mmCIF file of C-alpha atoms in Angstrom:
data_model
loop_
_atom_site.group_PDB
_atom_site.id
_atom_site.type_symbol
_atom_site.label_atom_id
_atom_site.label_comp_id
_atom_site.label_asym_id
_atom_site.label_seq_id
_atom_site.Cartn_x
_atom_site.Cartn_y
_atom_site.Cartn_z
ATOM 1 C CA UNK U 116 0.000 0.000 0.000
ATOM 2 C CA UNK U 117 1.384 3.605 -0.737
ATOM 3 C CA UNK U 118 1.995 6.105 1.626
ATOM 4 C CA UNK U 119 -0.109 9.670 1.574
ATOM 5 C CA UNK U 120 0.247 12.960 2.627
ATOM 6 C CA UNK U 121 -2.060 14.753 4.929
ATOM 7 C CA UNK U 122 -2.997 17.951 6.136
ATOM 8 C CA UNK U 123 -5.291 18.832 9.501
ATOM 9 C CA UNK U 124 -7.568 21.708 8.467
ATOM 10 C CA UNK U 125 -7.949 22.516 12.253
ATOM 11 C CA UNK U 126 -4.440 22.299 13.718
ATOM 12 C CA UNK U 127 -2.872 22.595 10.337
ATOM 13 C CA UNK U 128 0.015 19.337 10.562
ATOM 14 C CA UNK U 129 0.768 17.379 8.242
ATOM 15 C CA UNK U 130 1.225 14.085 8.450
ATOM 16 C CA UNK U 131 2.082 10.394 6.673
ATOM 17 C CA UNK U 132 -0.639 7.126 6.504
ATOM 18 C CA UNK U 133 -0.698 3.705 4.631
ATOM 19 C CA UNK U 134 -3.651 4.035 3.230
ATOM 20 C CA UNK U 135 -5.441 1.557 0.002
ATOM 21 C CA UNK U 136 -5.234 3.541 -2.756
ATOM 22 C CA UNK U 137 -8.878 2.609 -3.698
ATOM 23 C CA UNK U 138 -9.752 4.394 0.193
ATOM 24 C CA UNK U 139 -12.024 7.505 -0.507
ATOM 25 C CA UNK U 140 -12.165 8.341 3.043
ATOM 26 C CA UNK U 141 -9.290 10.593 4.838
ATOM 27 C CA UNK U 142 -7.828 9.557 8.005
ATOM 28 C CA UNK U 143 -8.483 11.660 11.140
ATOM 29 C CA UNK U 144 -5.471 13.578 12.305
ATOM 30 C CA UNK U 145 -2.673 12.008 14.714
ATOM 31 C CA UNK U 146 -2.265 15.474 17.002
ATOM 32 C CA UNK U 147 -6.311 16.495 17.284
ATOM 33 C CA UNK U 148 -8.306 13.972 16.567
ATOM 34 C CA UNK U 149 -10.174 15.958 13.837
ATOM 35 C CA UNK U 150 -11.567 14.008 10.792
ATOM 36 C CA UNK U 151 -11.273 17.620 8.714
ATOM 37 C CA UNK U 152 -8.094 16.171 6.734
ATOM 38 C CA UNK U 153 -7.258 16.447 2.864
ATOM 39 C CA UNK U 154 -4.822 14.424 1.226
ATOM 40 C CA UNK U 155 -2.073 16.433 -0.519
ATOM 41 C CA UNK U 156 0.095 16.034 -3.897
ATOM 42 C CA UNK U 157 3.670 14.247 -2.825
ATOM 43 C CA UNK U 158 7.036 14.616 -4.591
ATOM 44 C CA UNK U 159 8.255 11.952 -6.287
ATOM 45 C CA UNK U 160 11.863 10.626 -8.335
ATOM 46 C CA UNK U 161 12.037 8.403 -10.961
ATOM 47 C CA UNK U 162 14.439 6.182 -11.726
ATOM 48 C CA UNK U 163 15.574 5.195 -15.072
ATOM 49 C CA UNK U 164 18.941 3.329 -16.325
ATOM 50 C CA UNK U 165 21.276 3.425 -13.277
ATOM 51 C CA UNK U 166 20.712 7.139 -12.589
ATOM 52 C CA UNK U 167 18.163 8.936 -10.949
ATOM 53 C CA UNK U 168 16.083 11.457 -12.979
ATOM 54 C CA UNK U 169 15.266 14.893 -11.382
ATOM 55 C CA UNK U 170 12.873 14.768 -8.673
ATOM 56 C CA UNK U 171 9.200 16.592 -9.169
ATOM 57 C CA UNK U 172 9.901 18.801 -5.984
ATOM 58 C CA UNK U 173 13.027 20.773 -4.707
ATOM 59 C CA UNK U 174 14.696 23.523 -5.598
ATOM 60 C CA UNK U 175 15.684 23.446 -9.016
ATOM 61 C CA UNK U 176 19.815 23.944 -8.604
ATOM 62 C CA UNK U 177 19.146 20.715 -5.899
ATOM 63 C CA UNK U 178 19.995 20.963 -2.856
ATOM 64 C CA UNK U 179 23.206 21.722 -1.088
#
């Protein structure tokens, strides 16, 4: 199972979950309780050959 990014709409964390990716339902948040929680687009890399393309996220100069 992949692994999702949350955010709390109340207390604003984010947060990681396992979650099914056929799951419509958000999980409640790990510091409040509160069910108010949106999943949120993730960086990714992809790998092809035996380098590593450029990552979706990050700075575009990488990082240092």
């Amino acid at each position: 199972m992949p692994i999702y990014e949350f955010n709390c709409k109340k207390c604003g964390r984010d947060f990681e979950e396992i979650v099914g990716m056929s799951d419509k339902e958000t999980p409640p948040c790990p510091k409040c309780g509160a069910k108010e929680t949106e999943r949120l687009m993730s960086c990714f890399s992809s790998r092809r050959g035996g380098s590593f393309a450029k990552s979706s996220c990050g700075p575009p100069g990488g990082f240092s």
